[in-house]
PDB file of C-alpha atoms in Angstrom:
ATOM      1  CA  UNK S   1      83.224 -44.209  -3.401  1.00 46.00           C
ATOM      2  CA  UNK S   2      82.785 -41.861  -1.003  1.00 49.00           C
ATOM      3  CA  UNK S   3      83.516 -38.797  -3.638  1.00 48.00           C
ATOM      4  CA  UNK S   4      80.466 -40.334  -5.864  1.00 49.00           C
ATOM      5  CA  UNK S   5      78.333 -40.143  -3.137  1.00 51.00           C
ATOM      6  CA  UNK S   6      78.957 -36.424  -2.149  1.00 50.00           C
ATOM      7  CA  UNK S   7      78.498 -35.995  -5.718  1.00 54.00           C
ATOM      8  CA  UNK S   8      74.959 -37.849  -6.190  1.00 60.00           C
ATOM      9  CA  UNK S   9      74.313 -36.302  -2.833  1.00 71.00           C
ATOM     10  CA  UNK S  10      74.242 -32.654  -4.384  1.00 71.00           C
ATOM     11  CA  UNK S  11      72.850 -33.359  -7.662  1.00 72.00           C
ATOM     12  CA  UNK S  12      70.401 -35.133  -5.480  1.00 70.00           C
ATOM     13  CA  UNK S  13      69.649 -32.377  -3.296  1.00 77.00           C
ATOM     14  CA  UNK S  14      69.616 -30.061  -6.712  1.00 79.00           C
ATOM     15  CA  UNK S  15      66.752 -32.591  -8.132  1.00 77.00           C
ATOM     16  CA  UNK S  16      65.004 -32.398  -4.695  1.00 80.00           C
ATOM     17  CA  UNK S  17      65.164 -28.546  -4.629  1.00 80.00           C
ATOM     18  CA  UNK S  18      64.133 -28.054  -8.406  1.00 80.00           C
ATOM     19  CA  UNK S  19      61.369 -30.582  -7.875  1.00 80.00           C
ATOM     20  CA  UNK S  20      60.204 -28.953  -5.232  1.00 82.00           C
ATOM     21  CA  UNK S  21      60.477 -25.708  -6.571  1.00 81.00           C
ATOM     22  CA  UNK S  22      58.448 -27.275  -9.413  1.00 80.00           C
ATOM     23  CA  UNK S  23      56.074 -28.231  -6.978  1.00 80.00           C
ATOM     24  CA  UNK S  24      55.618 -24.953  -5.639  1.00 82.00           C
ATOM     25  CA  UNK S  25      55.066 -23.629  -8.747  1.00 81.00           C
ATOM     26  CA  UNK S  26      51.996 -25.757 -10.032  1.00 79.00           C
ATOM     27  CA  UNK S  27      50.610 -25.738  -6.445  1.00 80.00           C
ATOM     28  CA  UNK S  28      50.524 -22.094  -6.127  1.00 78.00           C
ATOM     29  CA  UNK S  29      49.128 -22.080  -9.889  1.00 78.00           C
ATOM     30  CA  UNK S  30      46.477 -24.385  -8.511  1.00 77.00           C
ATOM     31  CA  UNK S  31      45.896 -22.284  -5.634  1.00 75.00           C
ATOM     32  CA  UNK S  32      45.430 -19.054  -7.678  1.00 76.00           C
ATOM     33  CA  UNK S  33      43.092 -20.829 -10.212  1.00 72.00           C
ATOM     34  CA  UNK S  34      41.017 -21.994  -7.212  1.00 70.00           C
ATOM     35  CA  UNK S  35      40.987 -18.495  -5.903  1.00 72.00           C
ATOM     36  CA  UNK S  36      40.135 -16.926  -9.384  1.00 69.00           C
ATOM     37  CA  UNK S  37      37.135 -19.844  -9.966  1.00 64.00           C
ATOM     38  CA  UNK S  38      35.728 -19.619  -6.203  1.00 62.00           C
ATOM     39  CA  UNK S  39      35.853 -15.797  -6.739  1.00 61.00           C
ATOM     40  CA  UNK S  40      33.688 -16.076  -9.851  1.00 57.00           C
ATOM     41  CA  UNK S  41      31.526 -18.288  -8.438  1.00 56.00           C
ATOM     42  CA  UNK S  42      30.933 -16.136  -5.227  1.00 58.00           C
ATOM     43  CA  UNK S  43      29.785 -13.621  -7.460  1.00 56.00           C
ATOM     44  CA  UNK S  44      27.726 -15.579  -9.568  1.00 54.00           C
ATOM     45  CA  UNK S  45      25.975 -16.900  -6.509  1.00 52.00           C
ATOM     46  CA  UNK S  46      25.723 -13.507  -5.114  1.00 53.00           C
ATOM     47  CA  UNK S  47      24.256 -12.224  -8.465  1.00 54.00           C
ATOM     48  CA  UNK S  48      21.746 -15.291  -8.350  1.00 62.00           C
ATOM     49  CA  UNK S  49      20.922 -14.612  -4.851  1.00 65.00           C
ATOM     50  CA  UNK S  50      20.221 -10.542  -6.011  1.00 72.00           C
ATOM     51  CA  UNK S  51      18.246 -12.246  -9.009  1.00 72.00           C
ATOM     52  CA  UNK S  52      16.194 -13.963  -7.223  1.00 71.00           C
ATOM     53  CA  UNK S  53      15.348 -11.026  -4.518  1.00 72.00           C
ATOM     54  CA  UNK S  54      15.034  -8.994  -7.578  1.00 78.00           C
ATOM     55  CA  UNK S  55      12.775 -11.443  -9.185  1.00 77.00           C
ATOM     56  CA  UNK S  56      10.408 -12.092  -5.919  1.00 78.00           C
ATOM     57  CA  UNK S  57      10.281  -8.457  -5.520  1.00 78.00           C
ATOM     58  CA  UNK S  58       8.852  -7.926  -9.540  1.00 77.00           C
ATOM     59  CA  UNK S  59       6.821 -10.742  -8.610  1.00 77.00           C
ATOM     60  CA  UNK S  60       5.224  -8.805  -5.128  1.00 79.00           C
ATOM     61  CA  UNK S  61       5.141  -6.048  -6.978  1.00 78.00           C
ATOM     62  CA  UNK S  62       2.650  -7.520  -9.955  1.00 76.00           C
ATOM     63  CA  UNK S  63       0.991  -9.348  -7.504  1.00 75.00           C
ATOM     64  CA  UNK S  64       0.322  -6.532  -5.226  1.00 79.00           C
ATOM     65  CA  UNK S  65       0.445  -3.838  -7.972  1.00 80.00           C
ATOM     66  CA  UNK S  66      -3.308  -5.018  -9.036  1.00 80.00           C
ATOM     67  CA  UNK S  67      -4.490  -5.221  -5.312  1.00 83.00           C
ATOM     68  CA  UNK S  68      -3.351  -1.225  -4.633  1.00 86.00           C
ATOM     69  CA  UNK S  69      -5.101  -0.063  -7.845  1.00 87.00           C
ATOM     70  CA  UNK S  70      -8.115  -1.911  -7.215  1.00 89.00           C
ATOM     71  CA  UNK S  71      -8.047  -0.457  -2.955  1.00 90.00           C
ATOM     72  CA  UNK S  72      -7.547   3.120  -4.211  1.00 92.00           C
ATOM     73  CA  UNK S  73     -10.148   2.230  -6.986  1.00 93.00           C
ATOM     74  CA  UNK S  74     -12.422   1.583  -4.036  1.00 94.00           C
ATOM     75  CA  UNK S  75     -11.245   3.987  -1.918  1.00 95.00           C
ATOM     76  CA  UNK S  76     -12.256   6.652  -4.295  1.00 95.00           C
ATOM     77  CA  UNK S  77     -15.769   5.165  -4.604  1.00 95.00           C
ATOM     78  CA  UNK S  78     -16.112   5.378  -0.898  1.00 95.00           C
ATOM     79  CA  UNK S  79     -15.054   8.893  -0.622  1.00 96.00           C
ATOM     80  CA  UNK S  80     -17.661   9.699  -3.309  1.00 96.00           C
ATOM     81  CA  UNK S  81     -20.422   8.020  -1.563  1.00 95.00           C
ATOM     82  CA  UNK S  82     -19.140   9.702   1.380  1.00 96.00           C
ATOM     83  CA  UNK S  83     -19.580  13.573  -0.417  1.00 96.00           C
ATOM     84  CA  UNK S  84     -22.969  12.233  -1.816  1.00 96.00           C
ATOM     85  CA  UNK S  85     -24.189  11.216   1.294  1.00 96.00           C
ATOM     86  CA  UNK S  86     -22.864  14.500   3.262  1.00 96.00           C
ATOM     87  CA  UNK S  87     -24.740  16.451   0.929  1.00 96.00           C
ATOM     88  CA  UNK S  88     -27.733  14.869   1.041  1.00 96.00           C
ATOM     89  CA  UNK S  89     -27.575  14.814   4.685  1.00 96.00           C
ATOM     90  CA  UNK S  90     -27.335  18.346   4.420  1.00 96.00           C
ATOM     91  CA  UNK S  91     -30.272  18.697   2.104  1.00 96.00           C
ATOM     92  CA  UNK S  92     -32.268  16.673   4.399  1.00 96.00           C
ATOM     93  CA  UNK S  93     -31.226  18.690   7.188  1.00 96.00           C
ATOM     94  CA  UNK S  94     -32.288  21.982   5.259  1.00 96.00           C
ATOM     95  CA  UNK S  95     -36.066  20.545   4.055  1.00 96.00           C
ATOM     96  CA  UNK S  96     -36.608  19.796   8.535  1.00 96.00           C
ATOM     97  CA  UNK S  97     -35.536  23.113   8.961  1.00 96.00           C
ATOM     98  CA  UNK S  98     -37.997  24.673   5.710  1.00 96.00           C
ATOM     99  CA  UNK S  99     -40.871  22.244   7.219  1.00 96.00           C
ATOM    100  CA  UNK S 100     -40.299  23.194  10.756  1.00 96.00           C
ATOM    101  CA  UNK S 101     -40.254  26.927   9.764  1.00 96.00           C
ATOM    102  CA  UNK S 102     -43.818  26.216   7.371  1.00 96.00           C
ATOM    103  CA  UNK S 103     -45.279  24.466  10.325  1.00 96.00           C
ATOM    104  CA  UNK S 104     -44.633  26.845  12.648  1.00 96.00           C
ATOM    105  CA  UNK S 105     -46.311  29.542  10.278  1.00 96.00           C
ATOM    106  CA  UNK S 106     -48.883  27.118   9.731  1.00 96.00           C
ATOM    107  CA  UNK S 107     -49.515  26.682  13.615  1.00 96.00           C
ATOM    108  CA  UNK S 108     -49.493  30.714  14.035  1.00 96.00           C
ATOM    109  CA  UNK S 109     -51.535  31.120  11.241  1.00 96.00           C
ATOM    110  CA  UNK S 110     -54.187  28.997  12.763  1.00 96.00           C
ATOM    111  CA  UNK S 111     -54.080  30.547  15.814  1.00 96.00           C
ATOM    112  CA  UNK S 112     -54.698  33.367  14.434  1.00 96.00           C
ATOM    113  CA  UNK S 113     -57.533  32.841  12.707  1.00 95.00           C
ATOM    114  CA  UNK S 114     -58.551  30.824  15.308  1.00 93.00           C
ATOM    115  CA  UNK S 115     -58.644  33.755  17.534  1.00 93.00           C
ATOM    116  CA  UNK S 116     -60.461  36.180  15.266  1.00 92.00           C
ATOM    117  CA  UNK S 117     -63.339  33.585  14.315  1.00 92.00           C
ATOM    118  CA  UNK S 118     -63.625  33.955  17.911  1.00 91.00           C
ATOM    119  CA  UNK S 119     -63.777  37.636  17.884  1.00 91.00           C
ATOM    120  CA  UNK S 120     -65.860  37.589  15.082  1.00 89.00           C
ATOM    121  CA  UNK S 121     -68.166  35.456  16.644  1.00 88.00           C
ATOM    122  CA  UNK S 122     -68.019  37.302  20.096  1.00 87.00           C
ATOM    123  CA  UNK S 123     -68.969  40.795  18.437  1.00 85.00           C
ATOM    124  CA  UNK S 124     -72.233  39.827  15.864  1.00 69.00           C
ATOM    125  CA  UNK S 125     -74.888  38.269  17.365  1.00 63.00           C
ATOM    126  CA  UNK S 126     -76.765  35.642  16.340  1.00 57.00           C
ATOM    127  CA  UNK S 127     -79.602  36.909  13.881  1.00 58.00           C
ATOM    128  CA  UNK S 128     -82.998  36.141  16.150  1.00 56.00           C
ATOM    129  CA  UNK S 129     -85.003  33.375  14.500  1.00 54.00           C
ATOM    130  CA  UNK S 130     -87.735  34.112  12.095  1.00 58.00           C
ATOM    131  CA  UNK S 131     -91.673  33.820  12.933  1.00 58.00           C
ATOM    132  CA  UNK S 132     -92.864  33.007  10.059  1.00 54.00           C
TER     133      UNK S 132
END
């Protein structure tokens, strides 16, 4: 009896190592599957995650693409109201300057004839009044 036991002993230890062995196997199968399905998933989520920046981005980009437009829109408006009004400053400025300059001649010009009425006045007398 003791022989059949060595013997069941090693074919026992050859059915523990195989089964083990087997064991191994479809773990590290298991393992590798996990790895190859976490690894796609990873980059699925990663690809989602890009989406979705991608898509908020497009989104910002609409949203705010209208706003810009419609400030430089404006922005050129303001910049021709700002040449209009520079140049009619500058028209304004010229018609004080033309009055100034026509009221000044005006002024001298009635001084002067201010002046000779008074010569004029000064050097013929006063015709003596008729007796009638």
């Amino acid at each position: 009896m003791t022989v059949i036991k060595a013997e069941r002993t090693a074919e026992a230890d050859q059915v523990t190592a195989a089964a083990t062995a087997a064991v191994e196997e479809v773990e590290g199968e298991i393992r590798a599957f996990v790895r190859r399905d976490l690894s796609v998933f990873r980059r699925r989520q990663q690809e989602t995650g890009e989406a979705a920046v991608e898509n908020v981005n497009s989104v910002i980009e609409r949203v705010s693409g209208a706003s810009v437009v419609e400030i430089e829109r404006v922005m050129g408006e303001l910049a021709q109201v700002r040449d209009m009004l520079r140049n009619e400053g500058q028209r304004v400025q010229r018609e004080i300057s033309g009055y100034a300059s026509l009221s000044q001649a005006a002024m001298t010009s009635m001084k002067i004839i201010g002046d000779s009425l008074v010569q004029w006045k000064s050097q013929s007398p006063l015709p003596a009044a008729r007796k009638d």
